[in-house]
PDB file of N, CA and C in Angstrom:
ATOM      1  N   UNK A   1    -112.993 -15.255-213.937  1.00  0.00           N
ATOM      2  CA  UNK A   1    -111.956 -14.404-213.001  1.00  0.00           C
ATOM      3  C   UNK A   1    -110.494 -16.419-212.938  1.00  0.00           C
ATOM      4  N   UNK A   2    -109.582 -15.955-214.050  1.00  0.00           N
ATOM      5  CA  UNK A   2    -108.489 -17.096-213.563  1.00  0.00           C
ATOM      6  C   UNK A   2    -107.672 -16.717-212.446  1.00  0.00           C
ATOM      7  N   UNK A   3    -106.913 -17.590-211.987  1.00  0.00           N
ATOM      8  CA  UNK A   3    -106.354 -17.994-211.439  1.00  0.00           C
ATOM      9  C   UNK A   3    -105.079 -18.805-210.985  1.00  0.00           C
ATOM     10  N   UNK A   4    -104.229 -18.872-211.225  1.00  0.00           N
ATOM     11  CA  UNK A   4    -103.023 -19.706-211.002  1.00  0.00           C
ATOM     12  C   UNK A   4    -102.586 -20.756-209.850  1.00  0.00           C
ATOM     13  N   UNK A   5    -102.035 -22.103-209.847  1.00  0.00           N
ATOM     14  CA  UNK A   5    -101.966 -22.569-208.289  1.00  0.00           C
ATOM     15  C   UNK A   5    -101.002 -23.092-209.044  1.00  0.00           C
ATOM     16  N   UNK A   6     -99.979 -23.240-207.602  1.00  0.00           N
ATOM     17  CA  UNK A   6     -99.108 -24.126-207.242  1.00  0.00           C
ATOM     18  C   UNK A   6     -99.509 -25.424-207.027  1.00  0.00           C
ATOM     19  N   UNK A   7     -98.911 -26.643-207.618  1.00  0.00           N
ATOM     20  CA  UNK A   7     -99.039 -28.353-207.564  1.00  0.00           C
ATOM     21  C   UNK A   7     -98.057 -29.018-207.716  1.00  0.00           C
ATOM     22  N   UNK A   8     -98.065 -30.125-206.411  1.00  0.00           N
ATOM     23  CA  UNK A   8     -96.953 -31.231-206.796  1.00  0.00           C
ATOM     24  C   UNK A   8     -97.822 -32.248-207.393  1.00  0.00           C
ATOM     25  N   UNK A   9     -97.120 -32.709-208.581  1.00  0.00           N
ATOM     26  CA  UNK A   9     -97.540 -34.142-209.126  1.00  0.00           C
ATOM     27  C   UNK A   9     -96.098 -34.517-209.464  1.00  0.00           C
ATOM     28  N   UNK A  10     -96.349 -35.866-209.424  1.00  0.00           N
ATOM     29  CA  UNK A  10     -94.912 -36.767-209.579  1.00  0.00           C
ATOM     30  C   UNK A  10     -94.991 -37.469-211.078  1.00  0.00           C
ATOM     31  N   UNK A  11     -95.852 -37.541-212.345  1.00  0.00           N
ATOM     32  CA  UNK A  11     -95.682 -37.696-213.798  1.00  0.00           C
ATOM     33  C   UNK A  11     -96.892 -37.146-214.418  1.00  0.00           C
ATOM     34  N   UNK A  12     -96.556 -36.809-215.805  1.00  0.00           N
ATOM     35  CA  UNK A  12     -97.433 -35.678-216.896  1.00  0.00           C
ATOM     36  C   UNK A  12     -99.044 -36.965-216.580  1.00  0.00           C
ATOM     37  N   UNK A  13     -99.034 -38.264-216.840  1.00  0.00           N
ATOM     38  CA  UNK A  13    -100.358 -39.199-216.914  1.00  0.00           C
ATOM     39  C   UNK A  13    -101.564 -38.419-214.615  1.00  0.00           C
ATOM     40  N   UNK A  14    -100.843 -38.502-213.675  1.00  0.00           N
ATOM     41  CA  UNK A  14    -101.275 -37.688-212.727  1.00  0.00           C
ATOM     42  C   UNK A  14    -102.044 -36.197-213.220  1.00  0.00           C
ATOM     43  N   UNK A  15    -101.444 -35.506-213.828  1.00  0.00           N
ATOM     44  CA  UNK A  15    -101.537 -34.153-213.845  1.00  0.00           C
ATOM     45  C   UNK A  15    -102.917 -34.313-214.779  1.00  0.00           C
ATOM     46  N   UNK A  16    -103.150 -35.498-216.009  1.00  0.00           N
ATOM     47  CA  UNK A  16    -104.042 -35.241-216.269  1.00  0.00           C
ATOM     48  C   UNK A  16    -105.051 -35.436-216.373  1.00  0.00           C
ATOM     49  N   UNK A  17    -105.073 -36.062-214.743  1.00  0.00           N
ATOM     50  CA  UNK A  17    -105.956 -36.506-214.232  1.00  0.00           C
ATOM     51  C   UNK A  17    -106.586 -35.745-213.442  1.00  0.00           C
ATOM     52  N   UNK A  18    -105.575 -34.850-212.849  1.00  0.00           N
ATOM     53  CA  UNK A  18    -105.685 -33.737-211.655  1.00  0.00           C
ATOM     54  C   UNK A  18    -106.662 -32.576-213.248  1.00  0.00           C
ATOM     55  N   UNK A  19    -106.548 -32.264-214.067  1.00  0.00           N
ATOM     56  CA  UNK A  19    -107.162 -31.566-214.920  1.00  0.00           C
ATOM     57  C   UNK A  19    -108.228 -31.969-215.064  1.00  0.00           C
ATOM     58  N   UNK A  20    -108.421 -33.165-215.281  1.00  0.00           N
ATOM     59  CA  UNK A  20    -109.609 -33.912-215.419  1.00  0.00           C
ATOM     60  C   UNK A  20    -110.609 -33.670-213.970  1.00  0.00           C
ATOM     61  N   UNK A  21    -110.309 -33.655-213.817  1.00  0.00           N
ATOM     62  CA  UNK A  21    -111.343 -33.653-211.950  1.00  0.00           C
ATOM     63  C   UNK A  21    -111.801 -32.770-211.500  1.00  0.00           C
ATOM     64  N   UNK A  22    -110.014 -31.676-211.873  1.00  0.00           N
ATOM     65  CA  UNK A  22    -110.630 -29.555-211.735  1.00  0.00           C
ATOM     66  C   UNK A  22    -111.889 -29.603-212.506  1.00  0.00           C
ATOM     67  N   UNK A  23    -111.949 -29.613-213.573  1.00  0.00           N
ATOM     68  CA  UNK A  23    -112.743 -29.452-215.055  1.00  0.00           C
ATOM     69  C   UNK A  23    -114.297 -30.221-214.565  1.00  0.00           C
ATOM     70  N   UNK A  24    -114.685 -31.278-213.667  1.00  0.00           N
ATOM     71  CA  UNK A  24    -115.267 -31.620-213.190  1.00  0.00           C
ATOM     72  C   UNK A  24    -115.956 -31.250-212.153  1.00  0.00           C
ATOM     73  N   UNK A  25    -115.438 -30.151-211.490  1.00  0.00           N
ATOM     74  CA  UNK A  25    -115.660 -29.608-210.169  1.00  0.00           C
ATOM     75  C   UNK A  25    -116.693 -28.277-210.606  1.00  0.00           C
ATOM     76  N   UNK A  26    -117.817 -28.368-210.124  1.00  0.00           N
ATOM     77  CA  UNK A  26    -118.764 -27.075-210.015  1.00  0.00           C
ATOM     78  C   UNK A  26    -118.175 -25.618-209.510  1.00  0.00           C
ATOM     79  N   UNK A  27    -118.169 -25.118-210.160  1.00  0.00           N
ATOM     80  CA  UNK A  27    -117.563 -23.147-210.424  1.00  0.00           C
ATOM     81  C   UNK A  27    -116.799 -23.208-210.919  1.00  0.00           C
ATOM     82  N   UNK A  28    -116.315 -24.446-211.768  1.00  0.00           N
ATOM     83  CA  UNK A  28    -115.120 -24.069-212.427  1.00  0.00           C
ATOM     84  C   UNK A  28    -115.741 -24.150-213.948  1.00  0.00           C
ATOM     85  N   UNK A  29    -115.083 -23.249-214.548  1.00  0.00           N
ATOM     86  CA  UNK A  29    -115.839 -22.756-216.127  1.00  0.00           C
ATOM     87  C   UNK A  29    -114.156 -23.896-217.107  1.00  0.00           C
ATOM     88  N   UNK A  30    -113.333 -23.632-216.753  1.00  0.00           N
ATOM     89  CA  UNK A  30    -111.670 -24.606-217.182  1.00  0.00           C
ATOM     90  C   UNK A  30    -110.945 -24.216-216.364  1.00  0.00           C
ATOM     91  N   UNK A  31    -110.039 -25.627-217.098  1.00  0.00           N
ATOM     92  CA  UNK A  31    -108.959 -25.803-215.681  1.00  0.00           C
ATOM     93  C   UNK A  31    -107.916 -26.671-217.367  1.00  0.00           C
ATOM     94  N   UNK A  32    -105.992 -25.887-216.799  1.00  0.00           N
ATOM     95  CA  UNK A  32    -104.990 -26.496-217.017  1.00  0.00           C
ATOM     96  C   UNK A  32    -104.415 -26.537-216.170  1.00  0.00           C
ATOM     97  N   UNK A  33    -103.945 -28.053-216.851  1.00  0.00           N
ATOM     98  CA  UNK A  33    -102.798 -28.597-215.434  1.00  0.00           C
ATOM     99  C   UNK A  33    -101.583 -28.394-216.627  1.00  0.00           C
ATOM    100  N   UNK A  34    -100.007 -27.971-216.260  1.00  0.00           N
ATOM    101  CA  UNK A  34     -99.520 -27.670-216.946  1.00  0.00           C
ATOM    102  C   UNK A  34     -97.948 -28.819-215.831  1.00  0.00           C
ATOM    103  N   UNK A  35     -97.638 -29.572-216.700  1.00  0.00           N
ATOM    104  CA  UNK A  35     -96.926 -30.972-215.844  1.00  0.00           C
ATOM    105  C   UNK A  35     -95.683 -30.185-215.577  1.00  0.00           C
ATOM    106  N   UNK A  36     -95.132 -29.614-216.392  1.00  0.00           N
ATOM    107  CA  UNK A  36     -93.793 -29.010-216.364  1.00  0.00           C
ATOM    108  C   UNK A  36     -93.226 -28.152-215.737  1.00  0.00           C
ATOM    109  N   UNK A  37     -94.483 -26.965-215.853  1.00  0.00           N
ATOM    110  CA  UNK A  37     -93.954 -26.008-214.413  1.00  0.00           C
ATOM    111  C   UNK A  37     -95.071 -26.018-213.398  1.00  0.00           C
ATOM    112  N   UNK A  38     -95.504 -27.195-213.042  1.00  0.00           N
ATOM    113  CA  UNK A  38     -95.772 -27.577-211.794  1.00  0.00           C
ATOM    114  C   UNK A  38     -97.656 -26.762-211.208  1.00  0.00           C
ATOM    115  N   UNK A  39     -98.351 -26.161-212.215  1.00  0.00           N
ATOM    116  CA  UNK A  39     -99.049 -24.983-212.076  1.00  0.00           C
ATOM    117  C   UNK A  39    -100.236 -25.473-212.959  1.00  0.00           C
ATOM    118  N   UNK A  40    -101.266 -25.152-212.217  1.00  0.00           N
ATOM    119  CA  UNK A  40    -102.686 -25.062-212.317  1.00  0.00           C
ATOM    120  C   UNK A  40    -103.364 -23.827-212.428  1.00  0.00           C
ATOM    121  N   UNK A  41    -103.741 -23.674-213.712  1.00  0.00           N
ATOM    122  CA  UNK A  41    -104.853 -22.197-214.270  1.00  0.00           C
ATOM    123  C   UNK A  41    -106.192 -22.921-214.071  1.00  0.00           C
ATOM    124  N   UNK A  42    -107.203 -21.896-213.040  1.00  0.00           N
ATOM    125  CA  UNK A  42    -108.449 -22.233-212.913  1.00  0.00           C
ATOM    126  C   UNK A  42    -109.239 -21.163-213.072  1.00  0.00           C
ATOM    127  N   UNK A  43    -110.454 -21.555-214.419  1.00  0.00           N
ATOM    128  CA  UNK A  43    -111.128 -20.172-214.636  1.00  0.00           C
ATOM    129  C   UNK A  43    -112.474 -20.587-213.778  1.00  0.00           C
ATOM    130  N   UNK A  44    -112.933 -19.820-213.046  1.00  0.00           N
ATOM    131  CA  UNK A  44    -114.421 -19.656-211.964  1.00  0.00           C
ATOM    132  C   UNK A  44    -115.398 -19.656-212.836  1.00  0.00           C
ATOM    133  N   UNK A  45    -116.401 -19.573-212.862  1.00  0.00           N
ATOM    134  CA  UNK A  45    -117.414 -19.676-212.995  1.00  0.00           C
ATOM    135  C   UNK A  45    -117.969 -18.590-212.759  1.00  0.00           C
ATOM    136  N   UNK A  46    -118.801 -17.649-213.253  1.00  0.00           N
ATOM    137  CA  UNK A  46    -119.696 -16.233-212.115  1.00  0.00           C
ATOM    138  C   UNK A  46    -120.369 -17.035-211.411  1.00  0.00           C
ATOM    139  N   UNK A  47    -120.253 -15.629-210.209  1.00  0.00           N
ATOM    140  CA  UNK A  47    -120.840 -15.885-209.642  1.00  0.00           C
ATOM    141  C   UNK A  47    -120.125 -17.293-207.716  1.00  0.00           C
ATOM    142  N   UNK A  48    -119.364 -17.944-208.411  1.00  0.00           N
ATOM    143  CA  UNK A  48    -118.923 -19.127-207.303  1.00  0.00           C
ATOM    144  C   UNK A  48    -117.450 -18.162-206.765  1.00  0.00           C
ATOM    145  N   UNK A  49    -117.107 -17.893-205.347  1.00  0.00           N
ATOM    146  CA  UNK A  49    -116.194 -17.381-204.213  1.00  0.00           C
ATOM    147  C   UNK A  49    -115.098 -18.964-204.598  1.00  0.00           C
ATOM    148  N   UNK A  50    -113.823 -18.403-205.745  1.00  0.00           N
ATOM    149  CA  UNK A  50    -113.081 -19.156-205.490  1.00  0.00           C
ATOM    150  C   UNK A  50    -111.845 -19.777-204.911  1.00  0.00           C
ATOM    151  N   UNK A  51    -112.247 -19.265-203.304  1.00  0.00           N
ATOM    152  CA  UNK A  51    -111.705 -20.222-202.435  1.00  0.00           C
ATOM    153  C   UNK A  51    -112.213 -22.200-202.232  1.00  0.00           C
ATOM    154  N   UNK A  52    -113.648 -21.158-202.402  1.00  0.00           N
ATOM    155  CA  UNK A  52    -114.755 -22.735-201.924  1.00  0.00           C
ATOM    156  C   UNK A  52    -114.184 -23.855-203.327  1.00  0.00           C
ATOM    157  N   UNK A  53    -114.527 -22.903-204.463  1.00  0.00           N
ATOM    158  CA  UNK A  53    -114.419 -23.841-205.692  1.00  0.00           C
ATOM    159  C   UNK A  53    -112.856 -24.881-205.269  1.00  0.00           C
ATOM    160  N   UNK A  54    -111.835 -24.053-204.906  1.00  0.00           N
ATOM    161  CA  UNK A  54    -110.827 -24.670-205.000  1.00  0.00           C
ATOM    162  C   UNK A  54    -110.498 -25.847-204.067  1.00  0.00           C
ATOM    163  N   UNK A  55    -110.890 -25.445-202.803  1.00  0.00           N
ATOM    164  CA  UNK A  55    -111.001 -26.429-201.626  1.00  0.00           C
ATOM    165  C   UNK A  55    -111.656 -27.956-202.283  1.00  0.00           C
ATOM    166  N   UNK A  56    -112.676 -27.647-203.188  1.00  0.00           N
ATOM    167  CA  UNK A  56    -113.314 -29.036-203.649  1.00  0.00           C
ATOM    168  C   UNK A  56    -112.675 -29.364-205.053  1.00  0.00           C
ATOM    169  N   UNK A  57    -111.917 -28.411-205.847  1.00  0.00           N
ATOM    170  CA  UNK A  57    -110.583 -29.300-206.542  1.00  0.00           C
ATOM    171  C   UNK A  57    -109.413 -29.623-205.908  1.00  0.00           C
ATOM    172  N   UNK A  58    -109.220 -29.679-204.702  1.00  0.00           N
ATOM    173  CA  UNK A  58    -107.881 -30.210-203.993  1.00  0.00           C
ATOM    174  C   UNK A  58    -109.117 -31.225-203.747  1.00  0.00           C
ATOM    175  N   UNK A  59    -110.306 -31.936-203.020  1.00  0.00           N
ATOM    176  CA  UNK A  59    -111.102 -32.712-202.493  1.00  0.00           C
ATOM    177  C   UNK A  59    -110.657 -33.740-204.075  1.00  0.00           C
ATOM    178  N   UNK A  60    -111.597 -33.202-205.430  1.00  0.00           N
ATOM    179  CA  UNK A  60    -111.321 -33.932-205.999  1.00  0.00           C
ATOM    180  C   UNK A  60    -110.315 -34.437-206.671  1.00  0.00           C
ATOM    181  N   UNK A  61    -108.632 -33.683-207.022  1.00  0.00           N
ATOM    182  CA  UNK A  61    -107.982 -34.524-206.701  1.00  0.00           C
ATOM    183  C   UNK A  61    -107.452 -35.184-206.561  1.00  0.00           C
ATOM    184  N   UNK A  62    -107.160 -35.022-205.241  1.00  0.00           N
ATOM    185  CA  UNK A  62    -107.155 -36.050-203.867  1.00  0.00           C
ATOM    186  C   UNK A  62    -107.350 -37.634-203.856  1.00  0.00           C
ATOM    187  N   UNK A  63    -108.380 -37.809-204.856  1.00  0.00           N
ATOM    188  CA  UNK A  63    -109.527 -38.419-204.912  1.00  0.00           C
ATOM    189  C   UNK A  63    -108.687 -39.278-205.838  1.00  0.00           C
ATOM    190  N   UNK A  64    -108.694 -38.813-207.390  1.00  0.00           N
ATOM    191  CA  UNK A  64    -107.950 -39.434-208.318  1.00  0.00           C
ATOM    192  C   UNK A  64    -106.876 -38.941-208.593  1.00  0.00           C
ATOM    193  N   UNK A  65    -105.708 -38.780-207.503  1.00  0.00           N
ATOM    194  CA  UNK A  65    -104.299 -38.868-207.406  1.00  0.00           C
ATOM    195  C   UNK A  65    -104.154 -38.255-205.999  1.00  0.00           C
ATOM    196  N   UNK A  66    -103.975 -39.882-204.976  1.00  0.00           N
ATOM    197  CA  UNK A  66    -103.839 -39.176-204.168  1.00  0.00           C
ATOM    198  C   UNK A  66    -102.573 -38.608-203.493  1.00  0.00           C
ATOM    199  N   UNK A  67    -101.214 -38.655-203.969  1.00  0.00           N
ATOM    200  CA  UNK A  67     -99.499 -38.329-203.701  1.00  0.00           C
ATOM    201  C   UNK A  67     -99.998 -36.665-203.859  1.00  0.00           C
ATOM    202  N   UNK A  68    -100.773 -36.244-204.816  1.00  0.00           N
ATOM    203  CA  UNK A  68    -100.502 -34.959-205.594  1.00  0.00           C
ATOM    204  C   UNK A  68    -101.373 -33.522-204.245  1.00  0.00           C
ATOM    205  N   UNK A  69    -100.403 -32.537-204.679  1.00  0.00           N
ATOM    206  CA  UNK A  69    -101.161 -31.530-203.644  1.00  0.00           C
ATOM    207  C   UNK A  69    -101.611 -30.326-204.899  1.00  0.00           C
ATOM    208  N   UNK A  70    -102.468 -29.493-204.328  1.00  0.00           N
ATOM    209  CA  UNK A  70    -102.700 -28.187-204.752  1.00  0.00           C
ATOM    210  C   UNK A  70    -102.782 -26.862-203.691  1.00  0.00           C
ATOM    211  N   UNK A  71    -101.160 -26.195-203.921  1.00  0.00           N
ATOM    212  CA  UNK A  71    -101.627 -25.013-202.923  1.00  0.00           C
ATOM    213  C   UNK A  71    -101.881 -24.326-203.235  1.00  0.00           C
ATOM    214  N   UNK A  72    -103.234 -23.830-202.017  1.00  0.00           N
ATOM    215  CA  UNK A  72    -104.445 -22.549-202.095  1.00  0.00           C
ATOM    216  C   UNK A  72    -102.989 -21.505-201.309  1.00  0.00           C
TER     217      UNK A  72
END
């Protein structure tokens, strides 16, 4: 399953950090962050609850870029 989320990030480098953090999160099959549209597209692995996975993605993104936001 793929879902799109609105994000708030200040620069393209920060967006890349968010994308890498999301990709390393358990339950995420693939993740893409588009700085120009301020969106994150996440594909979830089978059997994982998207809401729970996205809470973890949000925490992981905050670790690498404290002023970013993922709107769930």
